[in-house]
N, CA and C of each residue as an Amber inpcrd file, in Angstrom:
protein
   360
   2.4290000  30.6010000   1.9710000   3.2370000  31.7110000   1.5450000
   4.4540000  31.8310000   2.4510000   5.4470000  32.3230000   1.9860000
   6.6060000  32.4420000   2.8700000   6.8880000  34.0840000   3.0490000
   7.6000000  34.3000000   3.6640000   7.8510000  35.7780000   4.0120000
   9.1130000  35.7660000   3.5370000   9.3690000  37.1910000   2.8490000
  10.2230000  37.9550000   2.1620000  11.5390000  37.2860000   3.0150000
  12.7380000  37.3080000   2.5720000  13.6820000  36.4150000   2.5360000
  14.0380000  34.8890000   3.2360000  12.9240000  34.4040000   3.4370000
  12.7850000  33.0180000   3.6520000  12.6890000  31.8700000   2.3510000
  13.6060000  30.7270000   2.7900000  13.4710000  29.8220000   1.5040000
  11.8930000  29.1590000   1.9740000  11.7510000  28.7550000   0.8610000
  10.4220000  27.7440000   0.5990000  10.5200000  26.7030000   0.9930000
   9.4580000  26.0720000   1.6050000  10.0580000  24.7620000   2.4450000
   9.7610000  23.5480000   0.4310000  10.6290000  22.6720000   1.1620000
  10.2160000  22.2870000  -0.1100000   9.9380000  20.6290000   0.2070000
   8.7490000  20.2450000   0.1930000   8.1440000  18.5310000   0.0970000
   9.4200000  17.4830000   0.3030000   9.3590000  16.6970000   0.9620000
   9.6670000  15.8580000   0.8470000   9.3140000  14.9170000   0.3150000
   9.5560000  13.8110000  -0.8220000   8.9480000  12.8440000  -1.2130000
   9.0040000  11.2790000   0.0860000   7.3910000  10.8500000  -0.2510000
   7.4610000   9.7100000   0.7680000   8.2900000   8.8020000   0.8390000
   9.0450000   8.2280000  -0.0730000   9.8000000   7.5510000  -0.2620000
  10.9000000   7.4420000   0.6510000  11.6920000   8.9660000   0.6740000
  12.7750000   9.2100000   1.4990000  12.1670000   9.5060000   3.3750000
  11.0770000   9.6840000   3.3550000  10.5170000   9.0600000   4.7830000
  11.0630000   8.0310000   5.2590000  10.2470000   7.2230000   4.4130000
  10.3300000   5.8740000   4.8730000  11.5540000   4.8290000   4.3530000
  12.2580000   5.9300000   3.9720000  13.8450000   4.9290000   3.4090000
  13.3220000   4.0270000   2.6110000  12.3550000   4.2950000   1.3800000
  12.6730000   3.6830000   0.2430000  11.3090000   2.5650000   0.5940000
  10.8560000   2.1770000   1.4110000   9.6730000   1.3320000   1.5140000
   8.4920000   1.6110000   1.4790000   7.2880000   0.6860000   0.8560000
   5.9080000   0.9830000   0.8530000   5.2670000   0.3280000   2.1320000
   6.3000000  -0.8140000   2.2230000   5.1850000  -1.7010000   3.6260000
   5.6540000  -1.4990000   4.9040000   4.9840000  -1.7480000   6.1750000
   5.8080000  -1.8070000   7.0030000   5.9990000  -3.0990000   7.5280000
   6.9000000  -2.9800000   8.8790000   7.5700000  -4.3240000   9.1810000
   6.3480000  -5.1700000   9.8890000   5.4140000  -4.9940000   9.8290000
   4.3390000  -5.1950000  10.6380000   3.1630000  -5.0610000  10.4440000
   2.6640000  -6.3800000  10.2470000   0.9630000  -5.8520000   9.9280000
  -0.3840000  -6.0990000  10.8880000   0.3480000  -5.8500000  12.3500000
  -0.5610000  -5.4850000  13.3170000  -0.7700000  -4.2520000  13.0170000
  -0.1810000  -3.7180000  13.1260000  -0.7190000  -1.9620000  12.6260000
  -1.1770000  -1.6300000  11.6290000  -2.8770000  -0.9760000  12.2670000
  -3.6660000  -0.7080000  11.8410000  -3.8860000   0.7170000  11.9740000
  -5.2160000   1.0770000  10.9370000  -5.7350000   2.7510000  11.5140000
  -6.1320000   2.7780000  12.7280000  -6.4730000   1.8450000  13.2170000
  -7.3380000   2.2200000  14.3660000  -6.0180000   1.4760000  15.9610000
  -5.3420000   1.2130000  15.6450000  -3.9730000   0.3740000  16.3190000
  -3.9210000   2.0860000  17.2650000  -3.7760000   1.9390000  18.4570000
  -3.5080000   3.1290000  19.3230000  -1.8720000   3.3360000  19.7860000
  -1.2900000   4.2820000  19.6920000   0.0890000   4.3900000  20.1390000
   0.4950000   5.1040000  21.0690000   1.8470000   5.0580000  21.9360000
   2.1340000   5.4870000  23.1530000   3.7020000   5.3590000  23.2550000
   4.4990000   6.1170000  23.5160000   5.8090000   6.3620000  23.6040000
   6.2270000   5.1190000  24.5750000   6.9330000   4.2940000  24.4270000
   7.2650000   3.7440000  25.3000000   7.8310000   4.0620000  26.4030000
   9.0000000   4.8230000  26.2540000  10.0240000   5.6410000  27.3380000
  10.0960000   6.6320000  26.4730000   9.3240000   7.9900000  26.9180000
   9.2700000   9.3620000  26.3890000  10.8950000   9.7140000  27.2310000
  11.2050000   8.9200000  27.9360000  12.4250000   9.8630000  27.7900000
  13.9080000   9.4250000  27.1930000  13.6280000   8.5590000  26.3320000
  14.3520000   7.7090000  26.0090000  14.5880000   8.4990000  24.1080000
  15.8650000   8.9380000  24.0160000  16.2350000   9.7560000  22.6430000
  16.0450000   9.0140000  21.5770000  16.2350000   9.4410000  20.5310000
  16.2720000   8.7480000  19.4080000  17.5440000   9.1620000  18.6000000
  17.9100000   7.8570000  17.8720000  19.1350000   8.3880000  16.9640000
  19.2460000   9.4310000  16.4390000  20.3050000   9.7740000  16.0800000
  20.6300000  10.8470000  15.5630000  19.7500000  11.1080000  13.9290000
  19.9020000  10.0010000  13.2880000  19.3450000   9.6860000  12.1100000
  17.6640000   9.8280000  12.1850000  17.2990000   9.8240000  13.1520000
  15.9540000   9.8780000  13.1690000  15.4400000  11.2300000  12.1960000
  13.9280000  11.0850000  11.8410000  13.8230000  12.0270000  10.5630000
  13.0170000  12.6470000  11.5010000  12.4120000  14.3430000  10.8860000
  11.8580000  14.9630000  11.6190000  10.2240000  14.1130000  12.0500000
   9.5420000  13.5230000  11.1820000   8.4260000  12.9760000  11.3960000
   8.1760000  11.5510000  12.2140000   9.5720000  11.5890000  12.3120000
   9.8570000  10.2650000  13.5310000   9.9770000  10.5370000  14.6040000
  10.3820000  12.1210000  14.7480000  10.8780000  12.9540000  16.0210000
   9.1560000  13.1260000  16.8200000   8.7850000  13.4550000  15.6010000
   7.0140000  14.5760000  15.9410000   6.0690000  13.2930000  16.0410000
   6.3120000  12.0560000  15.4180000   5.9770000  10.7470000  15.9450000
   5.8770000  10.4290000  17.6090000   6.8500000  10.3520000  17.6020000
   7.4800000  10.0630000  19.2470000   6.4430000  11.2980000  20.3790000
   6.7640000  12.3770000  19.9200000   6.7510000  13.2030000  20.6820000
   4.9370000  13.3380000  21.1000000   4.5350000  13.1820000  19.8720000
   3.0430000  13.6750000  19.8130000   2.3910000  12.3190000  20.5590000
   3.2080000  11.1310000  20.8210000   3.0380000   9.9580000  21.2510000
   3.0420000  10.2650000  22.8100000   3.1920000  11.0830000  23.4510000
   3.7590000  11.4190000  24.7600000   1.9220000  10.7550000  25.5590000
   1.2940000  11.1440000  24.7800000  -0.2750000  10.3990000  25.1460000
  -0.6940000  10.0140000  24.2980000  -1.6560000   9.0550000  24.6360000
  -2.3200000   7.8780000  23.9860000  -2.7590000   8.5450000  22.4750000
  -2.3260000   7.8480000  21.3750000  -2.8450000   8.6230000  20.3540000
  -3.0280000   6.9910000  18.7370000  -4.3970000   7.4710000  18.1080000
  -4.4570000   6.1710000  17.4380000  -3.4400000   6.8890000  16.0810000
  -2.9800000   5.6170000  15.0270000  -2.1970000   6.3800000  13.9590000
  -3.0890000   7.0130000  13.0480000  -4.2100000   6.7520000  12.8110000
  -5.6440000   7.6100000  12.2550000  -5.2020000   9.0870000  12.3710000
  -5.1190000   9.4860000  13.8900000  -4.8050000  10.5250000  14.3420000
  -3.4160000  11.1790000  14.2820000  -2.5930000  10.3440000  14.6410000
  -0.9530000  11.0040000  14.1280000  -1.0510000  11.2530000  12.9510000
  -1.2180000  10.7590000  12.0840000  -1.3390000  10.7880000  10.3710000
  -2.1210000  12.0720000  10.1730000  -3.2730000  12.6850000  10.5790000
  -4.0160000  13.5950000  10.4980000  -3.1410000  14.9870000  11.0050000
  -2.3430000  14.6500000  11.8720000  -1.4680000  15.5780000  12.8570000
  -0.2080000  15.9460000  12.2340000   0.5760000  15.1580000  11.1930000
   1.2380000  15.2940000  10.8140000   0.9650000  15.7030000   9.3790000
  -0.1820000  15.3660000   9.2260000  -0.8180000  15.9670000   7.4940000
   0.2520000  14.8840000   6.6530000   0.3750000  13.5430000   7.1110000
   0.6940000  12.7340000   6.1040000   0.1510000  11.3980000   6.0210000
   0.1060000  10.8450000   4.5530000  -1.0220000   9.4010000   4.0540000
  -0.9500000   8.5360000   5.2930000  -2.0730000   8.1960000   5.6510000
  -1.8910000   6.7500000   6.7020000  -0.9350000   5.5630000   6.6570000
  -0.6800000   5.4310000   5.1510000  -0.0470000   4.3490000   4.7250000
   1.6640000   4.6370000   5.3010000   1.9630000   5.7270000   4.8940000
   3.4720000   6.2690000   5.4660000   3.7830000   6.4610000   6.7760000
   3.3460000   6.6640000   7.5100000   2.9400000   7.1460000   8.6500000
   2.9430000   5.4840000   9.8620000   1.7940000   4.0230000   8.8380000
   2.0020000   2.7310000   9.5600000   3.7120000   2.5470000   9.3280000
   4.2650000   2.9400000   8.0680000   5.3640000   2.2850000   7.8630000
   6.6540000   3.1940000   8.9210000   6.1950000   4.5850000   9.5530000
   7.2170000   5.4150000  10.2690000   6.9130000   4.4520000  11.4820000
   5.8770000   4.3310000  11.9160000   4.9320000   4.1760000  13.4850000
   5.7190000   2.3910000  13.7830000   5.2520000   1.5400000  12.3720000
   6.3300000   0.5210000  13.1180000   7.8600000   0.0330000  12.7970000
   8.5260000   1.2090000  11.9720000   9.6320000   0.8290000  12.8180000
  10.0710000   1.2480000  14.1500000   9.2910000   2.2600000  14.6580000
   9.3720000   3.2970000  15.8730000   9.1670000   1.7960000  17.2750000
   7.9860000   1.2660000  16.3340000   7.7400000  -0.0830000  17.5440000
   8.4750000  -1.1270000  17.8580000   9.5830000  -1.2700000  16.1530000
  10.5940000  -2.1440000  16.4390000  11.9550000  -1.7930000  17.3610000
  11.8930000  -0.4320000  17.0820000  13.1180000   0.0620000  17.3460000
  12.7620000   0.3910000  19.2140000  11.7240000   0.2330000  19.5950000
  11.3260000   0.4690000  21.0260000  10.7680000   1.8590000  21.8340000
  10.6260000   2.6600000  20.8560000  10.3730000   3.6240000  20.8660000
   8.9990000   4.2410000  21.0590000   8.1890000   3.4680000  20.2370000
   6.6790000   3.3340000  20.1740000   6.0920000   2.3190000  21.2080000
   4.9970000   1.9180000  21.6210000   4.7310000   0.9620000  22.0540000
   2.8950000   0.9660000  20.9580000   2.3700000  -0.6530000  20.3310000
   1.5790000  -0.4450000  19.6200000   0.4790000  -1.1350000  20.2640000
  -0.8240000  -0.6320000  20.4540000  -1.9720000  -1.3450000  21.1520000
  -3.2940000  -1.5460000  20.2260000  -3.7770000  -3.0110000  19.5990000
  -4.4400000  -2.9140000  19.0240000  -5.8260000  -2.5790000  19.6600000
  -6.7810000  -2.3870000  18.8740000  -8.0510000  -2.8950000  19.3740000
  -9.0400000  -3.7670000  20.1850000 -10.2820000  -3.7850000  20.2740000
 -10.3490000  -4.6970000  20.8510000 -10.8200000  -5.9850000  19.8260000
 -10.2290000  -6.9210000  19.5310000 -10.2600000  -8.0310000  18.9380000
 -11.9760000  -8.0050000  18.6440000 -12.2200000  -8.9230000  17.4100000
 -13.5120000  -9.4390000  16.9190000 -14.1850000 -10.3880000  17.5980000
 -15.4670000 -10.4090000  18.0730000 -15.8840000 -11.3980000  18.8890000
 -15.9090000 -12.6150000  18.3240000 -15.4500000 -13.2280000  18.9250000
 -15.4220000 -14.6530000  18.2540000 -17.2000000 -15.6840000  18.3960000
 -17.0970000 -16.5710000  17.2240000 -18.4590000 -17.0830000  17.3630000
 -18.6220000 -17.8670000  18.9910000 -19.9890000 -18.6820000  18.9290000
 -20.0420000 -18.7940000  20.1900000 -19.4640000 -20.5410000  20.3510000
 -19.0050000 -21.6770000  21.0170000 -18.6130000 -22.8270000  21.1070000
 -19.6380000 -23.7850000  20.6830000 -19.5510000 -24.3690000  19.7950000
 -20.5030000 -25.1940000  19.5220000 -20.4640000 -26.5910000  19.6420000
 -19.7830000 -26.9420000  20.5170000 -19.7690000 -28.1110000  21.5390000
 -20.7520000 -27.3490000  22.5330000 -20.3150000 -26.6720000  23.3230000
 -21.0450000 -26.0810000  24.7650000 -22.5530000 -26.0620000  24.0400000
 -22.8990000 -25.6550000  22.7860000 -24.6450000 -25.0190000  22.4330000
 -24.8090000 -26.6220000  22.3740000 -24.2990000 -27.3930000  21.4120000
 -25.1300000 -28.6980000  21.3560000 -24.8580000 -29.6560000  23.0080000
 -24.0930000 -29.0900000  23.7610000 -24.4780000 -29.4280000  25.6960000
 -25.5440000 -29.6820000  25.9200000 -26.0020000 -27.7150000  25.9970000
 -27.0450000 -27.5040000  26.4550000 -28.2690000 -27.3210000  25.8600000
 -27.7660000 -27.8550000  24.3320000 -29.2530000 -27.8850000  23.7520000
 -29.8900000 -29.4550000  24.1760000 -29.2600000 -30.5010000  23.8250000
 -28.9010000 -31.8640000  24.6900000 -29.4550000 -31.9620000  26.3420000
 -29.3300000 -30.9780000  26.9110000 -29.3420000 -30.9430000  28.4850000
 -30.9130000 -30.2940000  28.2920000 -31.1770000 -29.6070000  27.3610000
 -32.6910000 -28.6930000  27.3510000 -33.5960000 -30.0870000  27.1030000
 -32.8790000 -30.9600000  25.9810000 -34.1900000 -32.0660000  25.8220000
 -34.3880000 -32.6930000  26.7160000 -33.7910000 -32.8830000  27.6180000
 -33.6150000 -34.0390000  28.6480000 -34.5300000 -33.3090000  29.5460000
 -35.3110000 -32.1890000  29.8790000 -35.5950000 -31.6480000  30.5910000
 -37.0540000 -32.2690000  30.0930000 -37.5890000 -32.1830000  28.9490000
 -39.1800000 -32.5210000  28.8090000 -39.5730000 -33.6010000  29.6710000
C-alpha cells in the first residue's frame, strides 16, 4: 500500500535489469557460487541500476547469489545475469564451491592391488 500522496512504485520488467539479456556472461555462476565485493570502495558507474548498487553493497560480506536473490526479492536467474557482469566489470569477486570429488586413480588402485598380490 502506499500512503496518501505518494506515487506507486511501479515493477520493473526483468528485461530492462539486465539490458535486454536472459544469460549471463558466465557460466561459473552458480546458486550456490559465493560473492564478495571486490573493492567495496571502489564506485560504480553512473549507469549502474539500483539492483547493481544493492548488489555491490549487500556484497560488503561474504554472501552466496541464492541469498542476494532472496534479499533482493528477485528470480535467481536475473540476479546470475546482474552478479556476473558485476564480476566482469570488477566489482564482484565470484567464489565457487567446493569442486566434485573426483574418482579415485586407477593406475595407483591397479599398483597396489598388483603390490597386494605379490605379498601372498
Amino acid at each position: 500500500m502506499t500512503a496518501p500522496g505518494e506515487q506507486p512504485e511501479r515493477p520493473v520488467r526483468s528485461y530492462v535489469i539486465t539490458k535486454g539479456r536472459a544469460r549471463p556472461s558466465r557460466n561459473t555462476i552458480n546458486v550456490d557460487t559465493l560473492l564478495v565485493a571486490a573493492d567495496p570502495g571502489r564506485p560504480l558507474p553512473v549507469t549502474a541500476s539500483r539492483e547493481e548498487a544493492a548488489l555491490v553493497r549487500m556484497c560488503a560480506r561474504l554472501l552466496s547469489l541464492a541469498e542476494a536473490a532472496a534479499h533482493l526479492a528477485l528470480p535467481v536467474s536475473l540476479v546470475k545475469v546482474v552478479a556476473s557482469d558485476l564480476v566482469d566489470s570488477g566489482h564482484l569477486a565470484a567464489r565457487s564451491g567446493i569442486p566434485e570429488a573426483t574418482g579415485p586413480d586407477t593406475q595407483l588402485l591397479q599398483e597396489v592391488l598388483d603390490g597386494l598380490r605379490r605379498l601372498r
